[in-house]
mmCIF file of C-alpha atoms and ligand atoms in Angstrom:
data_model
loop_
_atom_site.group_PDB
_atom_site.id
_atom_site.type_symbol
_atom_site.label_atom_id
_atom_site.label_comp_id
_atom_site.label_asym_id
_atom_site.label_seq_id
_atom_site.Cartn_x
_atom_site.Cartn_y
_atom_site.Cartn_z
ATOM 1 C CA UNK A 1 11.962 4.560 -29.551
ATOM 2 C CA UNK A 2 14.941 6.313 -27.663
ATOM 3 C CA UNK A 3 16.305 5.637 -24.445
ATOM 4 C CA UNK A 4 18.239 8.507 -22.988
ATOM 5 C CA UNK A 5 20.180 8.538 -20.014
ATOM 6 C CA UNK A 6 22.131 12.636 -20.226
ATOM 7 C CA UNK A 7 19.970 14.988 -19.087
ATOM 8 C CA UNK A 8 21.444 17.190 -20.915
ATOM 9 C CA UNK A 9 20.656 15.576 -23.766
ATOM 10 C CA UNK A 10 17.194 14.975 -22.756
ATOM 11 C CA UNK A 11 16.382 18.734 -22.476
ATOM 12 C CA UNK A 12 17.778 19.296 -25.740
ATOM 13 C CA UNK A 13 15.062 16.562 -27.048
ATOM 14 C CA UNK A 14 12.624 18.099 -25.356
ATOM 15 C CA UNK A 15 13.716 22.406 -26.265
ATOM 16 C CA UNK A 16 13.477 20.752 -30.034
ATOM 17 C CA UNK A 17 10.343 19.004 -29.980
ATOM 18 C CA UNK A 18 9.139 22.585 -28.385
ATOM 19 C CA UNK A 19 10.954 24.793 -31.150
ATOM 20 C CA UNK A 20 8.706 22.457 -33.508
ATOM 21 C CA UNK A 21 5.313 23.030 -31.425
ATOM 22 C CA UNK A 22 4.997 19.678 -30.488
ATOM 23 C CA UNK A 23 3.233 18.355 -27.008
ATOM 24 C CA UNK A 24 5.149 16.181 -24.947
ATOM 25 C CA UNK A 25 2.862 13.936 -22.743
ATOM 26 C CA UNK A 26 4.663 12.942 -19.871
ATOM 27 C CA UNK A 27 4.350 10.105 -17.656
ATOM 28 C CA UNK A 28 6.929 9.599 -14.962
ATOM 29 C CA UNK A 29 7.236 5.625 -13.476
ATOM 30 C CA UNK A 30 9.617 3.597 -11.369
ATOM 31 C CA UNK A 31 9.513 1.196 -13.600
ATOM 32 C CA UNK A 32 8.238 -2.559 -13.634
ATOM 33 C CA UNK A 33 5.242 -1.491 -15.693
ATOM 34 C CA UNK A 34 2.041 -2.831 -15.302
ATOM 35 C CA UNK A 35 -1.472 -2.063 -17.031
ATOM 36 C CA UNK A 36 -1.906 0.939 -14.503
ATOM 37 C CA UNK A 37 1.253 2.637 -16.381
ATOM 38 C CA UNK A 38 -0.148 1.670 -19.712
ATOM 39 C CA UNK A 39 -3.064 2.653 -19.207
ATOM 40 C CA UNK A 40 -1.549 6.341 -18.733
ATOM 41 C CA UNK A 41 0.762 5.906 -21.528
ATOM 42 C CA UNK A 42 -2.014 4.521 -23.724
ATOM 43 C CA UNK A 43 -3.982 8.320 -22.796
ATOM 44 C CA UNK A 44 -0.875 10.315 -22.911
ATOM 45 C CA UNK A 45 -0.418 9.036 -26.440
ATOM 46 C CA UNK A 46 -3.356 10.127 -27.658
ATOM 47 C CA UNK A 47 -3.460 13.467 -26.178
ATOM 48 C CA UNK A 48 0.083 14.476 -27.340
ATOM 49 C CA UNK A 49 2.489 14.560 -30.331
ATOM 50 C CA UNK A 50 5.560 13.355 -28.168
ATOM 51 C CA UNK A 51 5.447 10.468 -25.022
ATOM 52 C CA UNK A 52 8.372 10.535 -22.566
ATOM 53 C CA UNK A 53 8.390 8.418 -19.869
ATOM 54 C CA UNK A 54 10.625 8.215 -17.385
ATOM 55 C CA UNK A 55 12.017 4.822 -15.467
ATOM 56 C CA UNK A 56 14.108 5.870 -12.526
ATOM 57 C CA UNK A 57 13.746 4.304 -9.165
ATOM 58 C CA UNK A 58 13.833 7.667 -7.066
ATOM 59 C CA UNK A 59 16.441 6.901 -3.655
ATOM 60 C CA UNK A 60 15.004 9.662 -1.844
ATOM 61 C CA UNK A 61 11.467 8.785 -1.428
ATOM 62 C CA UNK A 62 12.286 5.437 0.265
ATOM 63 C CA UNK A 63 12.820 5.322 3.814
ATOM 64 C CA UNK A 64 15.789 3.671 6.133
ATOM 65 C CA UNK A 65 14.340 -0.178 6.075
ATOM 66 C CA UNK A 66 12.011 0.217 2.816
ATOM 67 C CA UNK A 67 12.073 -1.613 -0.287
ATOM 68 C CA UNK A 68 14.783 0.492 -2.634
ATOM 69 C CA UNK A 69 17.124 -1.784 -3.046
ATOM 70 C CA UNK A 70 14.155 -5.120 -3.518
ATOM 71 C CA UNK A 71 12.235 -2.763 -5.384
ATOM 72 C CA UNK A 72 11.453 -4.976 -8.611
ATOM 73 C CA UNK A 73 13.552 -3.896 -11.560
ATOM 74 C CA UNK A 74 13.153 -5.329 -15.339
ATOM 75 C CA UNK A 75 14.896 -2.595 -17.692
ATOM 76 C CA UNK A 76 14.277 -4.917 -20.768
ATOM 77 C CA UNK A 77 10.680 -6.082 -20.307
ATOM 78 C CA UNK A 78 9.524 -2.627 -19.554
ATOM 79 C CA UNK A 79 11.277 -1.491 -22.828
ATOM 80 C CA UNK A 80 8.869 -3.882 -24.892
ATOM 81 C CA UNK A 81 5.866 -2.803 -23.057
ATOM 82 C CA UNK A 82 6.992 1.113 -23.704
ATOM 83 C CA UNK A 83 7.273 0.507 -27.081
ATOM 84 C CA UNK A 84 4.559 -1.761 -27.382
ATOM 85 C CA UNK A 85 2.887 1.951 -26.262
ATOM 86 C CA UNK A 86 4.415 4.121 -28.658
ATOM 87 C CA UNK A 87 6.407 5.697 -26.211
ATOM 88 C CA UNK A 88 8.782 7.996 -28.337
ATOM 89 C CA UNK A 89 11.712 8.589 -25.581
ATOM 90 C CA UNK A 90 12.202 5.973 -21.832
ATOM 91 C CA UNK A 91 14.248 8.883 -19.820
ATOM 92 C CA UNK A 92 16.413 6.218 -17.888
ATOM 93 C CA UNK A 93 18.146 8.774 -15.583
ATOM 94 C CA UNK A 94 21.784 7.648 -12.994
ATOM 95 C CA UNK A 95 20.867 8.131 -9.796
ATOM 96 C CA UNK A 96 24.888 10.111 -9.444
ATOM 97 C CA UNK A 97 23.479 12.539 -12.163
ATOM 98 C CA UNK A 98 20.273 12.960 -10.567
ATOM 99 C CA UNK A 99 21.800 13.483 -6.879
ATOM 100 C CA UNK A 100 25.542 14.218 -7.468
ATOM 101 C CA UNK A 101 27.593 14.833 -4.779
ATOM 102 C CA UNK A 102 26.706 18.043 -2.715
ATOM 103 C CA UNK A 103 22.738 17.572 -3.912
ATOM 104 C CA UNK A 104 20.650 20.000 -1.903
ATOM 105 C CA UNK A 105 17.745 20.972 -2.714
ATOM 106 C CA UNK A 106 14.201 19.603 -1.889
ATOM 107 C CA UNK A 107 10.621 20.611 -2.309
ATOM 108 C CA UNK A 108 8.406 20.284 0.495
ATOM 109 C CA UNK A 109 4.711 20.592 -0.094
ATOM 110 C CA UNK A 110 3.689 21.144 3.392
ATOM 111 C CA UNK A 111 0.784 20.008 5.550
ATOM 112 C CA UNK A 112 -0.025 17.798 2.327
ATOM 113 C CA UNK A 113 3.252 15.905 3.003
ATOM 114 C CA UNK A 114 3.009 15.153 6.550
ATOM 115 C CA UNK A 115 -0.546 12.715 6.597
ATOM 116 C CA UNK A 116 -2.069 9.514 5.468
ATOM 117 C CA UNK A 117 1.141 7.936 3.563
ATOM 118 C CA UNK A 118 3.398 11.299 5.143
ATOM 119 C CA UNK A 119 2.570 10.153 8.546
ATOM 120 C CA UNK A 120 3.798 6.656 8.245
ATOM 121 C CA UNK A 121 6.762 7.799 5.632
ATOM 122 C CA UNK A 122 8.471 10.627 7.011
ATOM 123 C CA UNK A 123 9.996 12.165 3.917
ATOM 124 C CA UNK A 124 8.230 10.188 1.595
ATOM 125 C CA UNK A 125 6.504 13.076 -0.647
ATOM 126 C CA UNK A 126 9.197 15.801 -0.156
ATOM 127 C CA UNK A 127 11.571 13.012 -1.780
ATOM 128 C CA UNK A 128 8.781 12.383 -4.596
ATOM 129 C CA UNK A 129 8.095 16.046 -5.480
ATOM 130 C CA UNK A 130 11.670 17.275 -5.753
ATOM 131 C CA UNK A 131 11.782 13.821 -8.051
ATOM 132 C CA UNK A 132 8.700 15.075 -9.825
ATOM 133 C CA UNK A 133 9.874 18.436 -10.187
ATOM 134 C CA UNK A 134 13.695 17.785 -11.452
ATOM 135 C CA UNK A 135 11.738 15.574 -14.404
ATOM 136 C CA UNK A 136 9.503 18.405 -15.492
ATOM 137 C CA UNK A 137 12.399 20.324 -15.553
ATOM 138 C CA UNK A 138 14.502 17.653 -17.891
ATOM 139 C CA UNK A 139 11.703 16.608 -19.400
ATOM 140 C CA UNK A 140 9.530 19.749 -19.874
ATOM 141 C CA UNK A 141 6.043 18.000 -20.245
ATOM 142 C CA UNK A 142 2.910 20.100 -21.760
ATOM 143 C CA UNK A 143 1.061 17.648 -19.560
ATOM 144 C CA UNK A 144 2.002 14.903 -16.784
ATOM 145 C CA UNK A 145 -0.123 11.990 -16.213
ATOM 146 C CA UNK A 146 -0.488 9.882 -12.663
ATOM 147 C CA UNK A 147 -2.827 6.678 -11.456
ATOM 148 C CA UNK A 148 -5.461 7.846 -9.095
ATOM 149 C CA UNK A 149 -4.292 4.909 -6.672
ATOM 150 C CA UNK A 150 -1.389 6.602 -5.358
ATOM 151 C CA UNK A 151 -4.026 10.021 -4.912
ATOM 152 C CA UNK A 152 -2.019 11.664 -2.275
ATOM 153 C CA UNK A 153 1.238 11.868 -4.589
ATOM 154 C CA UNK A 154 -1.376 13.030 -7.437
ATOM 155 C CA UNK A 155 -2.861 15.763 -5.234
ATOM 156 C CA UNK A 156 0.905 16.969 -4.052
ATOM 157 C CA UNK A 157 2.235 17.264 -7.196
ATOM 158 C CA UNK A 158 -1.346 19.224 -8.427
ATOM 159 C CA UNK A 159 -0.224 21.666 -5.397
ATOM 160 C CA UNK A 160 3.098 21.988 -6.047
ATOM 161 C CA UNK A 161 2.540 21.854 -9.820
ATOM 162 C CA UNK A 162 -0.189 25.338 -8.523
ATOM 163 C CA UNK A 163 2.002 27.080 -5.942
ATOM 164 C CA UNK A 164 5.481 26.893 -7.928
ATOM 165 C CA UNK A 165 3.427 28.394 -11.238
ATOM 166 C CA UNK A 166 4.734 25.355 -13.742
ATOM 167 C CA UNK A 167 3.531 25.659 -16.818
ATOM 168 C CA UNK A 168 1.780 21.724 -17.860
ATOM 169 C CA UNK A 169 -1.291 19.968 -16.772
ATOM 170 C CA UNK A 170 -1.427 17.276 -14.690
ATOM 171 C CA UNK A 171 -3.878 14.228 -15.187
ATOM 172 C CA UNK A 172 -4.998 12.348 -12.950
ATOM 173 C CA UNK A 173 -6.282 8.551 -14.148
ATOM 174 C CA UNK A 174 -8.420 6.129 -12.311
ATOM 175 C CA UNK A 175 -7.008 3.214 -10.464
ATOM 176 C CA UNK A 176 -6.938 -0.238 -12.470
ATOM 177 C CA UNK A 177 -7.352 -3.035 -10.844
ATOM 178 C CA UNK A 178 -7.483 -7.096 -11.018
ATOM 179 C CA UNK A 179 -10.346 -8.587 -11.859
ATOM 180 C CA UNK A 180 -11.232 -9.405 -7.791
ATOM 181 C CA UNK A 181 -10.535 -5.903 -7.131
ATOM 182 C CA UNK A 182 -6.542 -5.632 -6.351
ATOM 183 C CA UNK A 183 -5.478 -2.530 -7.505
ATOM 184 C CA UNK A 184 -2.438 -3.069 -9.490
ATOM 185 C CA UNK A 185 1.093 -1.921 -8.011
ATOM 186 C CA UNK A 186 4.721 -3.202 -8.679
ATOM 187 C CA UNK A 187 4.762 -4.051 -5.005
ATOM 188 C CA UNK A 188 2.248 -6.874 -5.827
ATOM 189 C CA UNK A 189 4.779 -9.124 -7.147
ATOM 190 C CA UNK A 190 6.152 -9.026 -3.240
ATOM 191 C CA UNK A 191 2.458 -11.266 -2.302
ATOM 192 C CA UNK A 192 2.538 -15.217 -2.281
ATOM 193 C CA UNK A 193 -0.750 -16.413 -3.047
ATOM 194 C CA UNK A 194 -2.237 -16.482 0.241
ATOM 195 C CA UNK A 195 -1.426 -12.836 0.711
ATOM 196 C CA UNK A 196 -2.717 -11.973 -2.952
ATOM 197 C CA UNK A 197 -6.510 -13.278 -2.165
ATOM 198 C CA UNK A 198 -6.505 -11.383 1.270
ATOM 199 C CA UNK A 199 -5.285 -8.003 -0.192
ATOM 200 C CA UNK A 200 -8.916 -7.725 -2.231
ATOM 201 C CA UNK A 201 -9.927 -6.556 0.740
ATOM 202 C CA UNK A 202 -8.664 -3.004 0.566
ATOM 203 C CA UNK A 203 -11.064 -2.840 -2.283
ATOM 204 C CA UNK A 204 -13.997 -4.622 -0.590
ATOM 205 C CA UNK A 205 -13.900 -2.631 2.406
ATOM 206 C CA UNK A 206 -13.678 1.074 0.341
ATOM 207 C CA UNK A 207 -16.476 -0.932 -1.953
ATOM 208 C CA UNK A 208 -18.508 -0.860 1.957
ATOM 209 C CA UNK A 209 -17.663 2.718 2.871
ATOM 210 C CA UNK A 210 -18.670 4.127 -0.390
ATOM 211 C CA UNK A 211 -22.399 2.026 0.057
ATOM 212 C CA UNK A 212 -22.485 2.822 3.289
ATOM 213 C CA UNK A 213 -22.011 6.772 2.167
ATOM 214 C CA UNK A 214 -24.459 6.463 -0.282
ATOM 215 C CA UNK A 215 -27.005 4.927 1.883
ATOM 216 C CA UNK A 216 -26.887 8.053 4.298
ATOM 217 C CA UNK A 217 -24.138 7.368 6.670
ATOM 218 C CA UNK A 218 -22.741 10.717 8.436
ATOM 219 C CA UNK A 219 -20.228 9.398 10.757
ATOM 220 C CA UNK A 220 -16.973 8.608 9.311
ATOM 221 C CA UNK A 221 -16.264 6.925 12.442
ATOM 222 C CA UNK A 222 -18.442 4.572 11.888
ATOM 223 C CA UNK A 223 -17.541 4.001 8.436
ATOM 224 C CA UNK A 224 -14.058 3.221 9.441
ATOM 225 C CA UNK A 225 -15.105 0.676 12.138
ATOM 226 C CA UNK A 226 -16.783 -1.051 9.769
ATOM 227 C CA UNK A 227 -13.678 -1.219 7.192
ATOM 228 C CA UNK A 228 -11.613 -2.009 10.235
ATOM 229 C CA UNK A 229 -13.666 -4.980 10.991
ATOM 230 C CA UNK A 230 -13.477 -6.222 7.875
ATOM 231 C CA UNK A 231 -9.789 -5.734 7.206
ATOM 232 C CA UNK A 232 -9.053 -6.934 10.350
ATOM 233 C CA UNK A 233 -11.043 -10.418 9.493
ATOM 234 C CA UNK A 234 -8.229 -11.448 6.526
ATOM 235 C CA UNK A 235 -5.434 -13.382 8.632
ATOM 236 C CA UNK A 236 -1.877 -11.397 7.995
ATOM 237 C CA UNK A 237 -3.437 -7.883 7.711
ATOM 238 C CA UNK A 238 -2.277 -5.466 9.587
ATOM 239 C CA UNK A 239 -3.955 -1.702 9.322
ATOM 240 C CA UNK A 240 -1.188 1.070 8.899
ATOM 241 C CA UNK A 241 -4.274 3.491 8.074
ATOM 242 C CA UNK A 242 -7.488 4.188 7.843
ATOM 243 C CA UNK A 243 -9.002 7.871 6.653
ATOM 244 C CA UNK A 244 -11.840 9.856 5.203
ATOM 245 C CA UNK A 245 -10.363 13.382 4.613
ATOM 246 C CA UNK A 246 -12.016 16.309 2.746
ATOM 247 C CA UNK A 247 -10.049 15.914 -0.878
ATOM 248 C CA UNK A 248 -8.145 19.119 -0.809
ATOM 249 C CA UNK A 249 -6.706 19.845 2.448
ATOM 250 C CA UNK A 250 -6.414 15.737 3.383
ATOM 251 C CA UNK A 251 -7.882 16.556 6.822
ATOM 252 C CA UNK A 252 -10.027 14.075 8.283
ATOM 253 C CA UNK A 253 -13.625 14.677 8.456
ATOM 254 C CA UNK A 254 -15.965 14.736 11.832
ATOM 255 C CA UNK A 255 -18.922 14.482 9.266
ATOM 256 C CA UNK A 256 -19.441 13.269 5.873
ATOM 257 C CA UNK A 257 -19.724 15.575 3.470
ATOM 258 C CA UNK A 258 -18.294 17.235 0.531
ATOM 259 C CA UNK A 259 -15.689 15.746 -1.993
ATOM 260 C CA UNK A 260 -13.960 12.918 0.349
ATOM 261 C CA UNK A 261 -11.277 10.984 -0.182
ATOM 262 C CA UNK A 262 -11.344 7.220 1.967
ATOM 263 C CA UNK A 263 -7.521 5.866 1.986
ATOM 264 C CA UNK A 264 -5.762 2.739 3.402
ATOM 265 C CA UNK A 265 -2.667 1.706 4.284
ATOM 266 C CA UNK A 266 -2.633 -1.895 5.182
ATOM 267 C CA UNK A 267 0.548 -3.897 5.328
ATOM 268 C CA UNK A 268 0.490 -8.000 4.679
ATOM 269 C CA UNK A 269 3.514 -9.203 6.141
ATOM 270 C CA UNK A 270 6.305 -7.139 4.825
ATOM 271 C CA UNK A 271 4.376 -5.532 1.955
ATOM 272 C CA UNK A 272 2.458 -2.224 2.418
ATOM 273 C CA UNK A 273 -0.138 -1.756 0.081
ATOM 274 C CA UNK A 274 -2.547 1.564 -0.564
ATOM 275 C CA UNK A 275 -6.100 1.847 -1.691
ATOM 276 C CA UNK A 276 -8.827 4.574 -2.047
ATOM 277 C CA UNK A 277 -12.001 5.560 -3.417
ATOM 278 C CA UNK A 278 -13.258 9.445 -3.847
ATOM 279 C CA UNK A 279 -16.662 10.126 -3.147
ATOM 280 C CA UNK A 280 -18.884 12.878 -3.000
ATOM 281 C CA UNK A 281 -21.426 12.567 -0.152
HETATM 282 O O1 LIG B 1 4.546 6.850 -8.579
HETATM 283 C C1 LIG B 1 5.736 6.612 -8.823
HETATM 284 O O2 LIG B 1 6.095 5.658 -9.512
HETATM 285 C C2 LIG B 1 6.802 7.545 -8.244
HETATM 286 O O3 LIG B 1 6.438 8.012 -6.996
HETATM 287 C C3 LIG B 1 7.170 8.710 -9.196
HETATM 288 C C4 LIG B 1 5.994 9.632 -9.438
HETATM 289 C C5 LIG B 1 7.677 8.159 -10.508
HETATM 290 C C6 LIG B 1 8.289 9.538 -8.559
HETATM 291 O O4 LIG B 1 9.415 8.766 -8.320
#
């Protein structure tokens, strides 16, 4: 296994594993791996000749007063879990090669960018598609592979991935959680116990919307009321969001119907954590 840091000499990798009609799966992480990532490296392995994966903790989709610099960080651990993978090149990127001086160009994918996580992140997903999109272009992935739990940032880069005409698939994967129900982030490691139990939550209450869809409920209002109740029950939680939107445009519902996507945004004390389900009603 490689680690390369030039992207110059990453795109050379990459035009040679190309001149040889090889597939490079591709799957693009911040790092601190858990069993979500591996569980996308695991698929990308089988579904390609080459697996790239990137580690690069992106400055420009954290906000003034977010986690970037606490943001957990374990170079050497996640280098035994890549390899324990069969990851064939980590892309371990400088942040003054990625953004030198003078850096500026962003990708906005609009309307998409501005709700649910958008809203409460202004800048959030224009600073994680230019990311995305400067890595397909170093990397230049036949196909790109993303958790389901962060299904916003999946269904940007699936629009930008559309409108800009790139040339790779991109897979989404479901969410994978802890036994309870947590689904599995590097920001878990910011929970102490007490915080850990209460955060199951987020998956009971999506657990209730989904029933409650499935039983015949038609008002999302309703829906959410009940979620909100039951968040609102687990001492420390405080609701940042919740939303049932129609899956492609993100907009929230009046009714429930068609492919919908119920997200959540709850913080417990400093911590902000994200959930979903998808449903069709
Ligand atoms: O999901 C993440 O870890 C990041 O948002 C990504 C896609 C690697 C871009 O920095």
């Amino acid at each position: 296994m490689k680690v390369i840091s030039d992207i110059q000499q990453m795109q050379a990798w990459s035009k040679e594993i190309h001149r040889r009609r090889k597939t490079i799966g591709f799957v693009p992480t911040m790092g601190y791996l858990h069993e979500g990532h591996l569980s996308l490296m695991r698929r990308a392995r089988k579904e390609n000749d080459e697996l790239v994966i990137s580690i690069f903790v992106n400055p420009t989709q954290f906000g003034p007063g977010e986690d970037f610099k606490r943001y957990p960080r374990n170079f050497s651990r996640d280098k035994e879990l890549s390899k324990s993978c069969g990851v064939d090149v980590i892309f371990y990127p400088r942040a003054r090669d990625m953004y030198p001086q003078g850096y500026k160009t962003c990708v906005d994918v609009e309307d998409l960018s501005n709700v649910l996580c958008g809203a409460s992140r202004p800048g959030h997903f224009r600073g994680v598609s230019t990311v995305v999109l400067k890595l397909f272009n170093i990397v230049q992935p036949d196909a790109a592979y993303f958790g389901r739990k962060d299904a916003q940032q999946a269904i940007v880069v699936e629009k930008m991935v559309k409108d800009l005409n790139l040339a790779l698939r991109i897979k989404t994967l479901p969410t994978i959680r802890e036994k309870e129900g947590l689904a599995l982030s590097s920001r878990n490691t910011y929970l102490n116990k007490q915080q850990r139990e209460n955060a199951v939550i987020l998956y009971k209450s999506l657990q209730t919307a989904v029933g409650m869809i499935q039983s015949g409920h038609k008002d999302p209002r309703k829906i959410i009321a009940q979620m909100r109740k039951m968040i609102k029950s687990r001492r420390g939680a405080r609701i940042d969001y919740i939303r049932i939107v129609d899956i492609r445009s993100l907009t929230e519902v009046k009714r429930i119907k068609g492919r919908l996507l119920i997200a959540v945004a709850v913080f417990f004390g400093k911590t902000r954590l994200i959930d979903n389900a998808i449903i069709r009603a």
